């Protein structure tokens, strides 16, 4: 698998927006097999970590700015809920 092919797979996986489909599972498997990401844990609760920061940076920079903003908003909502659940101030 070339770097460009791997990047295309990462982009396709990001477009899945968290939906678990046969295609998304296949893409994840291929990225793990190509040793571009590490899988931590077992499905369905597995987490994926980029093997190298440069791969992560390239994947991140390839996202449209609007998509990056959506992802940042999702993270902020999750963190806000976690803080509130733990009794902290989400400010």
Short mmCIF file of C-alpha atoms in Angstrom, two decimals:
data_model
loop_
_atom_site.label_atom_id
_atom_site.label_comp_id
_atom_site.label_asym_id
_atom_site.label_seq_id
_atom_site.Cartn_x
_atom_site.Cartn_y
_atom_site.Cartn_z
CA UNK A 1 0.00 0.00 0.00
CA UNK A 2 1.40 3.38 -0.97
CA UNK A 3 1.24 6.39 1.32
CA UNK A 4 -1.33 8.04 -0.97
CA UNK A 5 -3.51 4.91 -0.88
CA UNK A 6 -3.29 4.85 2.90
CA UNK A 7 -4.21 8.52 3.10
CA UNK A 8 -7.19 7.86 0.83
CA UNK A 9 -8.27 5.09 3.20
CA UNK A 10 -7.94 7.37 6.22
CA UNK A 11 -10.03 10.01 4.45
CA UNK A 12 -12.68 7.43 3.58
CA UNK A 13 -12.77 6.24 7.18
CA UNK A 14 -13.17 9.79 8.46
CA UNK A 15 -16.11 10.29 6.09
CA UNK A 16 -17.85 7.36 7.79
CA UNK A 17 -18.34 9.67 10.82
CA UNK A 18 -18.20 6.90 13.36
CA UNK A 19 -20.64 4.57 11.62
CA UNK A 20 -19.61 0.95 11.80
CA UNK A 21 -20.05 -0.63 8.41
CA UNK A 22 -18.36 -3.49 6.62
CA UNK A 23 -16.40 -0.91 4.63
CA UNK A 24 -15.24 0.98 7.72
CA UNK A 25 -14.13 -2.27 9.38
CA UNK A 26 -12.26 -3.28 6.24
CA UNK A 27 -10.55 0.13 6.06
CA UNK A 28 -9.49 -0.11 9.71
CA UNK A 29 -8.15 -3.62 9.19
CA UNK A 30 -6.14 -2.52 6.16
CA UNK A 31 -4.62 0.43 8.03
CA UNK A 32 -3.62 -1.86 10.92
CA UNK A 33 -2.18 -4.44 8.52
CA UNK A 34 -0.19 -1.71 6.75
CA UNK A 35 1.11 -0.71 10.20
CA UNK A 36 -0.07 2.89 9.83
CA UNK A 37 -2.22 2.67 12.94
CA UNK A 38 -2.27 0.53 16.06
CA UNK A 39 -5.46 -1.03 17.34
CA UNK A 40 -5.95 -0.89 21.09
CA UNK A 41 -8.64 -3.10 22.54
CA UNK A 42 -11.17 -5.30 20.80
CA UNK A 43 -14.13 -4.50 18.62
CA UNK A 44 -16.59 -2.94 19.07
CA UNK A 45 -14.74 -0.77 21.60
CA UNK A 46 -11.39 -0.71 19.81
CA UNK A 47 -9.43 2.52 19.58
CA UNK A 48 -6.93 3.38 16.87
CA UNK A 49 -3.70 5.29 17.32
CA UNK A 50 -1.52 6.57 14.50
CA UNK A 51 1.88 4.88 14.43
CA UNK A 52 3.67 8.13 13.64
CA UNK A 53 2.80 11.79 14.27
CA UNK A 54 3.57 12.70 10.64
CA UNK A 55 0.87 10.33 9.40
CA UNK A 56 -1.58 11.83 11.88
CA UNK A 57 -0.64 15.39 10.85
CA UNK A 58 -1.01 14.58 7.16
CA UNK A 59 -4.41 12.98 7.70
CA UNK A 60 -5.53 15.95 9.81
CA UNK A 61 -4.32 18.52 7.30
CA UNK A 62 -6.08 16.69 4.46
CA UNK A 63 -9.47 17.30 6.09
CA UNK A 64 -11.49 20.27 4.95
CA UNK A 65 -11.47 23.10 7.48
CA UNK A 66 -15.22 22.72 7.97
CA UNK A 67 -14.81 19.00 8.79
CA UNK A 68 -12.01 19.76 11.26
CA UNK A 69 -14.30 22.28 12.95
CA UNK A 70 -17.06 19.68 13.19
CA UNK A 71 -14.67 17.20 14.79
CA UNK A 72 -13.43 19.84 17.24
CA UNK A 73 -17.03 20.68 18.20
CA UNK A 74 -17.79 17.00 18.79
CA UNK A 75 -14.75 16.67 21.05
CA UNK A 76 -15.72 19.81 22.95
CA UNK A 77 -19.26 18.46 23.53
CA UNK A 78 -17.95 15.12 24.78
CA UNK A 79 -15.45 16.80 27.11
CA UNK A 80 -18.13 19.20 28.34
CA UNK A 81 -20.46 16.31 29.19
CA UNK A 82 -17.65 14.47 30.96
CA UNK A 83 -16.80 17.51 33.09
CA UNK A 84 -20.47 18.08 33.98
CA UNK A 85 -20.95 14.41 34.82
CA UNK A 86 -17.97 14.57 37.18
CA UNK A 87 -19.41 17.64 38.90
CA UNK A 88 -16.99 20.18 37.43
CA UNK A 89 -17.68 23.50 35.77
CA UNK A 90 -17.71 23.18 31.94
CA UNK A 91 -16.58 26.80 31.55
#
